[in-house]
Amino acid sequence: MPETETLTGARKLIDDLVGDRAAEWDRAGLIPDDVLRTLATRGLLCVGVPETFGGLGTSSAANGEFTAYVGSRCSSLRSVMTSQGMAAWTIQRLGSPRQHAEYLPQLAGGKLAAVAFSEPEAGSDLSAMTTTIEPDGDTVTVRGQKVWTTAAHYADMIVVVGRYGSGAAAVVVPASAPGVTVSRVPQPSGCRAAGHADVRLDDVRLPASAVLGGGQPLMLLVTTALAYGRISVAWGCVGILRACLDAAREHARTRQQFGKPLVGHQLVGRHLAGLLTAEQIATRVCEHASRCWDDGSPEMVVATVLAKQVGALQAVQGAAAAVQVLGSAAAHEGHVVERAYRDAKLMELIEGSTEICQLILADHAVSMPG
Ligand code: FAD
């Protein structure tokens, strides 16, 4: 089936499953298990997994538009989707053919996954990571503490990044393995139903065959894995902006003040113009980054950081503008624009904060030929 047709059906399923329940999930801090399993068994949480492994094998562009659609309905669900896609991408990039055959069909067929890099003392500076993956014959032992792992609360497996000899590796850790403790992050300020959790790894013994990419330089491994997270978050920001634009436009058309619809007041119109501009800018940079992914362009890494940076900044400004247009209507907890305002700010912190993206872009600017 052509990918546009497949994903049109997928959007319909998202409409049916999410409906108007995103606010309820946000308040409860949970997405119902049947919703996640229904999407996971159809491969819709990681649509880029190749067809040979039971996935849909969509292009980055189609994946991105689908991610934006999910993000416009529920940023928590989009966050779970980002984690699942990042786990699949990490396995695809670092794993052996045998590991592809073992894990990718599971991710495209119903199992849920998360990816853990961050630690209490290693946030922006992941080179401070202390988690170890220690080989011992045909087994490895994993020890460490991960924090803020999105979707870990739901995950069947957690892709854990750690030190491995003088380099680094990722390791696929079953959430049920002895020594794994997953503890919910209490009441996060946004994406509240994304299942953020801290993960303790106390002498977790696994077969050596669970190790992906053993011995690579740590920062190379991290950059590889994060690339997927960044482009997915960037498209998620496009979704936030589209949800805000729709809500602000509808409200400005229907709410009357001073004898005419809000849209008739030019200062309100200015906010709508700003929102449309933000949505268009974010969409164009994401489309460019996805084209780089689909063409295998060497520009891919920088285009992805740029997309994440622009997407997050535009989403924060756009969501604030939408709150302003809605006034007190957006002051109700759970309103689409109120959630967007909280969710968007977190996009500036994750997958490389605004400042870390600026440092990467500054390095690129300096290294460009004059
Ligand atoms: P810090 O590193 O302490 O930074 C604090 C501030 O200082 C930031 O503004 C930062 O930009 C700035 N700063 C730090 N260093 C510099 C510098 N050199 N120059 C200029 N400014 C600097 N982690 C995972 O591994 N997996 C996940 O799935 C995951 N999901 C997350 C979801 C959410 C909602 C959140 C909030 C976090 C998540 N994280 C996850 C953790 C996330 O990656 C880190 O929060 C992020 O890397 C920032 O680290 P930190 O919070 O420790 O902030």
Short mmCIF file of C-alpha atoms and ligand atoms in Angstrom, two decimals:
data_model
loop_
_atom_site.label_atom_id
_atom_site.label_comp_id
_atom_site.label_asym_id
_atom_site.label_seq_id
_atom_site.Cartn_x
_atom_site.Cartn_y
_atom_site.Cartn_z
CA MET A 1 0.00 0.00 0.00
CA PRO A 2 1.43 3.49 -0.78
CA GLU A 3 2.70 5.27 2.33
CA THR A 4 0.27 8.20 2.03
CA GLU A 5 -2.66 5.75 2.03
CA THR A 6 -1.26 3.77 4.98
CA LEU A 7 -0.74 6.92 7.00
CA THR A 8 -4.18 8.34 6.11
CA GLY A 9 -5.63 5.21 7.74
CA ALA A 10 -3.24 5.73 10.66
CA ARG A 11 -4.45 9.31 11.16
CA LYS A 12 -8.03 8.06 11.28
CA LEU A 13 -7.00 5.55 13.95
CA ILE A 14 -5.30 8.34 15.94
CA ASP A 15 -8.53 10.38 15.70
CA ASP A 16 -10.54 7.40 16.98
CA LEU A 17 -8.14 6.49 19.79
CA VAL A 18 -7.27 9.98 21.01
CA GLY A 19 -10.57 11.75 20.32
CA ASP A 20 -10.90 14.41 23.00
CA ARG A 21 -9.16 12.30 25.68
CA ALA A 22 -5.71 13.97 25.64
CA ALA A 23 -6.67 16.36 28.47
CA GLU A 24 -7.95 13.45 30.58
CA TRP A 25 -4.68 11.51 29.97
CA ASP A 26 -2.69 14.63 30.85
CA ARG A 27 -4.56 15.03 34.16
CA ALA A 28 -4.25 11.31 34.99
CA GLY A 29 -0.59 11.25 33.89
CA LEU A 30 -1.27 8.06 31.93
CA ILE A 31 -2.10 6.93 28.41
CA PRO A 32 -4.27 3.79 28.60
CA ASP A 33 -2.33 0.62 27.86
CA ASP A 34 -4.79 -0.52 25.17
CA VAL A 35 -4.18 2.71 23.19
CA LEU A 36 -0.40 2.22 23.23
CA ARG A 37 -0.63 -1.51 22.42
CA THR A 38 -3.11 -0.92 19.57
CA LEU A 39 -0.72 1.57 17.96
CA ALA A 40 2.40 -0.47 18.74
CA THR A 41 1.06 -3.72 17.24
CA ARG A 42 0.36 -1.86 13.99
CA GLY A 43 3.90 -0.45 13.94
CA LEU A 44 2.54 3.09 14.25
CA LEU A 45 4.87 4.18 17.06
CA CYS A 46 7.93 3.66 14.82
CA VAL A 47 6.71 3.94 11.22
CA GLY A 48 10.26 4.20 9.81
CA VAL A 49 11.15 0.56 10.63
CA PRO A 50 11.84 -1.16 7.28
CA GLU A 51 9.18 -3.48 5.84
CA THR A 52 11.63 -6.42 5.97
CA PHE A 53 11.34 -6.23 9.76
CA GLY A 54 7.56 -5.91 9.81
CA GLY A 55 7.51 -2.10 9.85
CA LEU A 56 5.90 0.38 7.47
CA GLY A 57 9.25 1.61 6.07
CA THR A 58 8.02 5.18 5.58
CA SER A 59 10.24 8.04 4.47
CA SER A 60 11.42 10.60 7.02
CA ALA A 61 9.10 13.17 5.39
CA ALA A 62 6.01 10.98 5.81
CA ASN A 63 7.10 9.92 9.30
CA GLY A 64 7.51 13.62 10.16
CA GLU A 65 4.06 14.65 8.95
CA PHE A 66 2.53 11.74 10.88
CA THR A 67 4.53 12.71 13.99
CA ALA A 68 3.24 16.29 13.66
CA TYR A 69 -0.31 14.97 13.39
CA VAL A 70 0.04 12.91 16.55
CA GLY A 71 1.77 15.89 18.25
CA SER A 72 -1.14 18.16 17.36
CA ARG A 73 -3.50 15.79 19.20
CA CYS A 74 -1.39 14.74 22.19
CA SER A 75 2.24 15.65 22.93
CA SER A 76 2.49 12.85 25.49
CA LEU A 77 1.61 10.24 22.88
CA ARG A 78 4.00 11.90 20.43
CA SER A 79 6.74 11.70 23.09
CA VAL A 80 6.16 7.95 23.50
CA MET A 81 6.34 7.66 19.70
CA THR A 82 9.63 9.60 19.64
CA SER A 83 11.14 7.20 22.21
CA GLN A 84 9.96 4.12 20.33
CA GLY A 85 11.33 5.48 17.03
CA MET A 86 14.62 6.45 18.69
CA ALA A 87 15.01 2.94 20.13
CA ALA A 88 14.36 1.39 16.71
CA TRP A 89 16.74 3.83 15.00
CA THR A 90 19.49 3.12 17.57
CA ILE A 91 19.11 -0.63 17.02
CA GLN A 92 19.09 -0.11 13.24
CA ARG A 93 22.26 2.00 13.32
CA LEU A 94 24.27 0.16 15.97
CA GLY A 95 22.95 -3.39 15.83
CA SER A 96 24.18 -6.40 13.87
CA PRO A 97 21.93 -8.12 11.26
CA ARG A 98 21.07 -10.70 13.93
CA GLN A 99 20.07 -7.97 16.37
CA HIS A 100 17.98 -6.23 13.67
CA ALA A 101 16.13 -9.50 13.08
CA GLU A 102 15.60 -10.01 16.81
CA TYR A 103 14.52 -6.57 18.02
CA LEU A 104 13.02 -4.58 15.13
CA PRO A 105 10.05 -6.93 14.53
CA GLN A 106 9.29 -6.69 18.26
CA LEU A 107 9.24 -2.89 18.13
CA ALA A 108 7.09 -2.87 14.99
CA GLY A 109 4.86 -5.57 16.43
CA GLY A 110 3.66 -4.45 19.84
CA LYS A 111 6.57 -4.14 22.30
CA LEU A 112 7.24 -0.70 23.80
CA ALA A 113 10.69 0.84 24.25
CA ALA A 114 12.50 3.81 25.80
CA VAL A 115 16.03 5.19 25.46
CA ALA A 116 18.09 6.19 28.53
CA PHE A 117 21.10 8.52 28.33
CA SER A 118 20.62 11.11 31.08
CA GLU A 119 21.90 10.62 34.62
CA PRO A 120 21.73 12.72 37.78
CA GLU A 121 25.16 14.27 37.03
CA ALA A 122 25.09 13.91 33.24
CA GLY A 123 22.40 16.10 31.65
CA SER A 124 23.65 18.40 28.90
CA ASP A 125 27.13 17.00 29.45
CA LEU A 126 26.63 13.34 28.58
CA SER A 127 30.40 12.80 28.63
CA ALA A 128 29.98 12.73 32.45
CA MET A 129 27.94 9.51 32.16
CA THR A 130 28.98 6.86 34.71
CA THR A 131 26.69 3.91 33.87
CA THR A 132 28.82 0.89 32.97
CA ILE A 133 28.21 -2.11 30.73
CA GLU A 134 30.85 -4.59 31.84
CA PRO A 135 31.60 -7.66 29.70
CA ASP A 136 32.14 -10.98 31.48
CA GLY A 137 32.43 -13.93 29.08
CA ASP A 138 29.15 -14.34 27.25
CA THR A 139 27.30 -12.00 29.63
CA VAL A 140 27.43 -8.31 30.56
CA THR A 141 26.58 -6.55 33.81
CA VAL A 142 24.90 -3.13 33.70
CA ARG A 143 25.21 -0.75 36.65
CA GLY A 144 24.01 2.84 36.93
CA GLN A 145 21.21 5.32 37.41
CA LYS A 146 19.26 6.94 34.56
CA VAL A 147 16.82 9.82 34.98
CA TRP A 148 13.87 11.29 33.08
CA THR A 149 13.60 8.41 30.63
CA THR A 150 10.52 9.16 28.50
CA ALA A 151 8.13 6.19 28.15
CA ALA A 152 10.14 4.04 30.59
CA HIS A 153 6.99 3.57 32.68
CA TYR A 154 5.34 1.78 29.72
CA ALA A 155 8.43 0.14 28.22
CA ASP A 156 9.05 -3.58 27.81
CA MET A 157 12.68 -2.82 26.94
CA ILE A 158 14.99 0.09 27.67
CA VAL A 159 17.93 0.91 25.42
CA VAL A 160 20.54 2.02 27.96
CA VAL A 161 23.67 3.91 26.93
CA GLY A 162 26.77 3.43 29.05
CA ARG A 163 30.52 3.07 29.19
CA TYR A 164 31.94 -0.11 27.69
CA GLY A 165 35.67 -0.65 28.10
CA SER A 166 37.42 2.50 26.90
CA GLY A 167 34.45 3.42 24.69
CA ALA A 168 30.67 3.17 24.93
CA ALA A 169 27.78 0.93 23.95
CA ALA A 170 24.02 0.71 24.12
CA VAL A 171 22.40 -2.34 25.64
CA VAL A 172 18.84 -3.61 25.30
CA VAL A 173 17.60 -4.12 28.87
CA PRO A 174 14.26 -5.90 29.44
CA ALA A 175 12.32 -3.77 31.93
CA SER A 176 11.49 -6.97 33.81
CA ALA A 177 15.14 -8.06 34.23
CA PRO A 178 16.28 -8.62 37.85
CA GLY A 179 18.01 -5.46 39.14
CA VAL A 180 15.93 -2.99 37.06
CA THR A 181 13.83 -0.51 39.06
CA VAL A 182 11.63 1.96 37.15
CA SER A 183 10.22 4.85 39.26
CA ARG A 184 7.81 7.42 37.81
CA VAL A 185 8.92 11.06 37.75
CA PRO A 186 6.19 12.62 39.91
CA GLN A 187 3.98 15.23 38.21
CA PRO A 188 6.12 16.53 35.34
CA SER A 189 5.12 20.05 34.23
CA GLY A 190 4.34 18.97 30.65
CA CYS A 191 3.84 15.91 28.45
CA ARG A 192 2.46 14.55 31.71
CA ALA A 193 1.28 11.23 30.33
CA ALA A 194 4.54 10.38 28.53
CA GLY A 195 5.59 7.90 31.24
CA HIS A 196 8.82 9.69 32.30
CA ALA A 197 10.71 7.58 34.81
CA ASP A 198 14.05 7.18 36.53
CA VAL A 199 15.70 3.81 35.96
CA ARG A 200 18.04 2.15 38.46
CA LEU A 201 20.27 -0.61 37.15
CA ASP A 202 21.68 -2.72 40.00
CA ASP A 203 24.01 -5.42 38.68
CA VAL A 204 21.68 -6.25 35.80
CA ARG A 205 23.07 -9.37 34.14
CA LEU A 206 22.26 -9.86 30.46
CA PRO A 207 23.53 -11.96 27.56
CA ALA A 208 26.39 -10.25 25.70
CA SER A 209 24.20 -10.47 22.58
CA ALA A 210 22.11 -7.58 24.02
CA VAL A 211 25.02 -5.13 23.51
CA LEU A 212 24.75 -2.78 20.51
CA GLY A 213 27.75 -1.05 18.95
CA GLY A 214 30.22 -1.99 21.71
CA GLY A 215 33.38 0.12 21.92
CA GLN A 216 32.30 3.19 19.91
CA PRO A 217 33.31 6.66 21.11
CA LEU A 218 30.60 7.78 23.56
CA MET A 219 29.74 11.07 21.88
CA LEU A 220 29.54 9.48 18.42
CA LEU A 221 27.09 6.91 19.76
CA VAL A 222 25.03 9.58 21.53
CA THR A 223 24.90 11.80 18.43
CA THR A 224 23.74 8.85 16.31
CA ALA A 225 20.93 7.93 18.67
CA LEU A 226 19.87 11.52 19.39
CA ALA A 227 19.53 12.41 15.71
CA TYR A 228 16.23 10.54 15.52
CA GLY A 229 14.98 12.06 18.77
CA ARG A 230 15.78 15.55 17.50
CA ILE A 231 13.97 15.30 14.19
CA SER A 232 11.00 13.63 15.84
CA VAL A 233 10.75 16.36 18.51
CA ALA A 234 11.08 19.02 15.78
CA TRP A 235 8.08 17.59 13.90
CA GLY A 236 6.25 17.26 17.24
CA CYS A 237 6.74 21.03 17.65
CA VAL A 238 5.13 21.56 14.24
CA GLY A 239 2.16 19.63 15.62
CA ILE A 240 2.01 21.86 18.71
CA LEU A 241 2.01 24.94 16.46
CA ARG A 242 -0.76 23.54 14.24
CA ALA A 243 -2.94 22.76 17.27
CA CYS A 244 -2.35 26.30 18.60
CA LEU A 245 -3.08 27.92 15.25
CA ASP A 246 -6.35 25.99 14.86
CA ALA A 247 -7.52 26.82 18.38
CA ALA A 248 -6.52 30.49 18.19
CA ARG A 249 -8.11 30.98 14.73
CA GLU A 250 -11.38 29.37 15.84
CA HIS A 251 -11.54 31.39 19.04
CA ALA A 252 -10.68 34.67 17.31
CA ARG A 253 -13.44 34.10 14.76
CA THR A 254 -16.15 33.25 17.27
CA ARG A 255 -15.44 35.28 20.44
CA GLN A 256 -16.89 38.82 20.30
CA GLN A 257 -15.48 41.78 22.24
CA PHE A 258 -16.12 45.50 21.68
CA GLY A 259 -18.93 44.56 19.29
CA LYS A 260 -16.94 42.45 16.84
CA PRO A 261 -15.07 39.15 16.62
CA LEU A 262 -11.58 39.21 18.16
CA VAL A 263 -10.14 38.64 14.70
CA GLY A 264 -11.45 42.10 13.77
CA HIS A 265 -9.01 43.67 16.25
CA GLN A 266 -5.69 44.11 14.52
CA LEU A 267 -3.59 43.42 17.61
CA VAL A 268 -5.25 39.99 17.84
CA GLY A 269 -4.75 39.48 14.10
CA ARG A 270 -1.05 40.13 14.70
CA HIS A 271 -0.91 37.08 16.98
CA LEU A 272 -2.57 34.93 14.32
CA ALA A 273 -0.10 36.16 11.72
CA GLY A 274 2.74 35.33 14.11
CA LEU A 275 1.36 31.85 14.69
CA LEU A 276 0.97 31.14 10.99
CA THR A 277 4.52 32.38 10.40
CA ALA A 278 5.86 30.20 13.22
CA GLU A 279 4.06 27.11 11.88
CA GLN A 280 5.36 27.73 8.36
CA ILE A 281 8.96 28.36 9.46
CA ALA A 282 9.01 25.21 11.61
CA THR A 283 7.42 23.13 8.86
CA ARG A 284 9.90 24.29 6.21
CA VAL A 285 13.00 23.57 8.32
CA CYS A 286 11.60 20.14 9.26
CA GLU A 287 10.86 19.38 5.61
CA HIS A 288 14.42 20.34 4.73
CA ALA A 289 15.85 18.11 7.47
CA SER A 290 13.66 15.17 6.42
CA ARG A 291 14.76 15.63 2.79
CA CYS A 292 18.35 15.37 4.02
CA TRP A 293 17.44 12.10 5.84
CA ASP A 294 15.66 10.70 2.79
CA ASP A 295 18.52 11.66 0.44
CA GLY A 296 21.23 10.44 2.85
CA SER A 297 22.74 13.92 2.67
CA PRO A 298 25.87 14.73 4.73
CA GLU A 299 23.97 17.85 5.88
CA MET A 300 21.58 15.62 7.81
CA VAL A 301 23.06 16.09 11.30
CA VAL A 302 23.19 19.88 11.17
CA ALA A 303 19.83 20.19 9.40
CA THR A 304 18.32 18.06 12.18
CA VAL A 305 19.78 20.20 14.99
CA LEU A 306 18.53 23.30 13.16
CA ALA A 307 15.04 21.80 12.82
CA LYS A 308 14.94 20.92 16.52
CA GLN A 309 16.18 24.36 17.50
CA VAL A 310 13.78 26.29 15.27
CA GLY A 311 10.86 23.97 16.05
CA ALA A 312 11.24 24.29 19.82
CA LEU A 313 11.73 28.08 19.82
CA GLN A 314 8.78 28.65 17.47
CA ALA A 315 6.57 26.29 19.48
CA VAL A 316 7.31 28.15 22.73
CA GLN A 317 6.55 31.55 21.16
CA GLY A 318 3.56 30.24 19.21
CA ALA A 319 1.97 28.57 22.24
CA ALA A 320 2.40 31.80 24.26
CA ALA A 321 0.71 33.79 21.47
CA ALA A 322 -2.17 31.29 21.35
CA VAL A 323 -2.70 31.61 25.13
CA GLN A 324 -2.88 35.39 24.65
CA VAL A 325 -5.54 35.08 21.93
CA LEU A 326 -7.68 32.74 24.01
CA GLY A 327 -7.40 34.73 27.22
CA SER A 328 -9.15 33.06 30.15
CA ALA A 329 -10.40 30.25 27.89
CA ALA A 330 -6.79 28.98 27.83
CA ALA A 331 -6.48 29.28 31.59
CA HIS A 332 -8.43 26.05 32.13
CA GLU A 333 -6.16 23.13 32.96
CA GLY A 334 -6.15 20.65 30.10
CA HIS A 335 -7.26 23.06 27.35
CA VAL A 336 -5.38 22.23 24.16
CA VAL A 337 -3.55 25.58 24.22
CA GLU A 338 -2.80 25.38 27.95
CA ARG A 339 -1.24 21.93 27.43
CA ALA A 340 0.67 23.21 24.40
CA TYR A 341 2.12 26.05 26.49
CA ARG A 342 3.46 23.60 29.10
CA ASP A 343 4.53 20.93 26.61
CA ALA A 344 6.32 23.36 24.26
CA LYS A 345 8.64 24.68 26.97
CA LEU A 346 9.96 21.17 27.64
CA MET A 347 10.92 20.89 23.97
CA GLU A 348 13.53 23.59 24.64
CA LEU A 349 15.15 21.40 27.30
CA ILE A 350 15.29 17.96 25.72
CA GLU A 351 17.31 16.21 22.99
CA GLY A 352 19.93 18.97 23.38
CA SER A 353 18.63 22.13 25.06
CA THR A 354 18.38 25.44 23.20
CA GLU A 355 21.86 26.37 24.45
CA ILE A 356 23.41 23.01 23.47
CA CYS A 357 21.87 23.30 19.99
CA GLN A 358 23.29 26.83 19.78
CA LEU A 359 26.76 25.51 20.63
CA ILE A 360 26.49 22.84 17.91
CA LEU A 361 25.24 25.40 15.36
CA ALA A 362 27.99 27.85 16.36
CA ASP A 363 30.64 25.15 15.75
CA HIS A 364 29.07 24.49 12.37
CA ALA A 365 29.00 28.20 11.52
CA VAL A 366 32.71 28.50 12.36
CA SER A 367 33.67 25.45 10.29
CA MET A 368 31.76 26.54 7.17
CA PRO A 369 33.90 27.59 4.22
CA GLY A 370 34.04 31.38 3.97
P1 FAD B 1 21.54 20.82 32.74
O1 FAD B 1 22.48 20.09 31.86
O2 FAD B 1 21.86 20.90 34.18
O3 FAD B 1 21.39 22.30 32.16
C1 FAD B 1 20.66 23.33 32.85
C2 FAD B 1 20.71 24.57 31.97
O4 FAD B 1 22.06 24.96 31.72
C3 FAD B 1 20.07 24.35 30.60
O5 FAD B 1 19.41 25.52 30.18
C4 FAD B 1 21.26 24.11 29.68
O6 FAD B 1 20.99 24.46 28.33
C5 FAD B 1 22.29 25.02 30.31
N1 FAD B 1 23.65 24.57 30.00
C6 FAD B 1 24.26 23.42 30.37
N2 FAD B 1 25.49 23.35 29.84
C7 FAD B 1 25.67 24.49 29.13
C8 FAD B 1 26.73 25.01 28.33
N3 FAD B 1 27.88 24.35 28.14
N4 FAD B 1 26.56 26.22 27.75
C9 FAD B 1 25.39 26.91 27.90
N5 FAD B 1 24.35 26.47 28.62
C10 FAD B 1 24.49 25.27 29.23
N6 FAD B 1 16.86 11.86 28.95
C11 FAD B 1 17.02 10.63 28.41
O7 FAD B 1 18.11 10.07 28.47
N7 FAD B 1 16.00 9.99 27.76
C12 FAD B 1 14.77 10.56 27.64
O8 FAD B 1 13.85 9.96 27.05
C13 FAD B 1 14.56 11.87 28.21
N8 FAD B 1 13.34 12.47 28.15
C14 FAD B 1 13.15 13.67 28.81
C15 FAD B 1 11.87 14.27 28.82
C16 FAD B 1 11.65 15.43 29.52
C17 FAD B 1 10.28 16.02 29.57
C18 FAD B 1 12.72 16.07 30.23
C19 FAD B 1 12.51 17.33 31.00
C20 FAD B 1 13.99 15.52 30.18
C21 FAD B 1 14.21 14.33 29.47
N9 FAD B 1 15.47 13.73 29.46
C22 FAD B 1 15.66 12.49 28.88
C23 FAD B 1 16.59 14.42 30.08
C24 FAD B 1 17.06 15.57 29.18
O9 FAD B 1 17.75 15.05 28.08
C25 FAD B 1 17.90 16.53 30.02
O10 FAD B 1 16.99 17.18 30.91
C26 FAD B 1 18.62 17.54 29.17
O11 FAD B 1 19.69 16.93 28.50
C27 FAD B 1 19.18 18.70 30.00
O12 FAD B 1 19.88 18.23 31.08
P2 FAD B 1 19.58 18.79 32.57
O13 FAD B 1 18.11 18.81 32.73
O14 FAD B 1 20.37 18.00 33.52
O15 FAD B 1 20.03 20.29 32.54
#
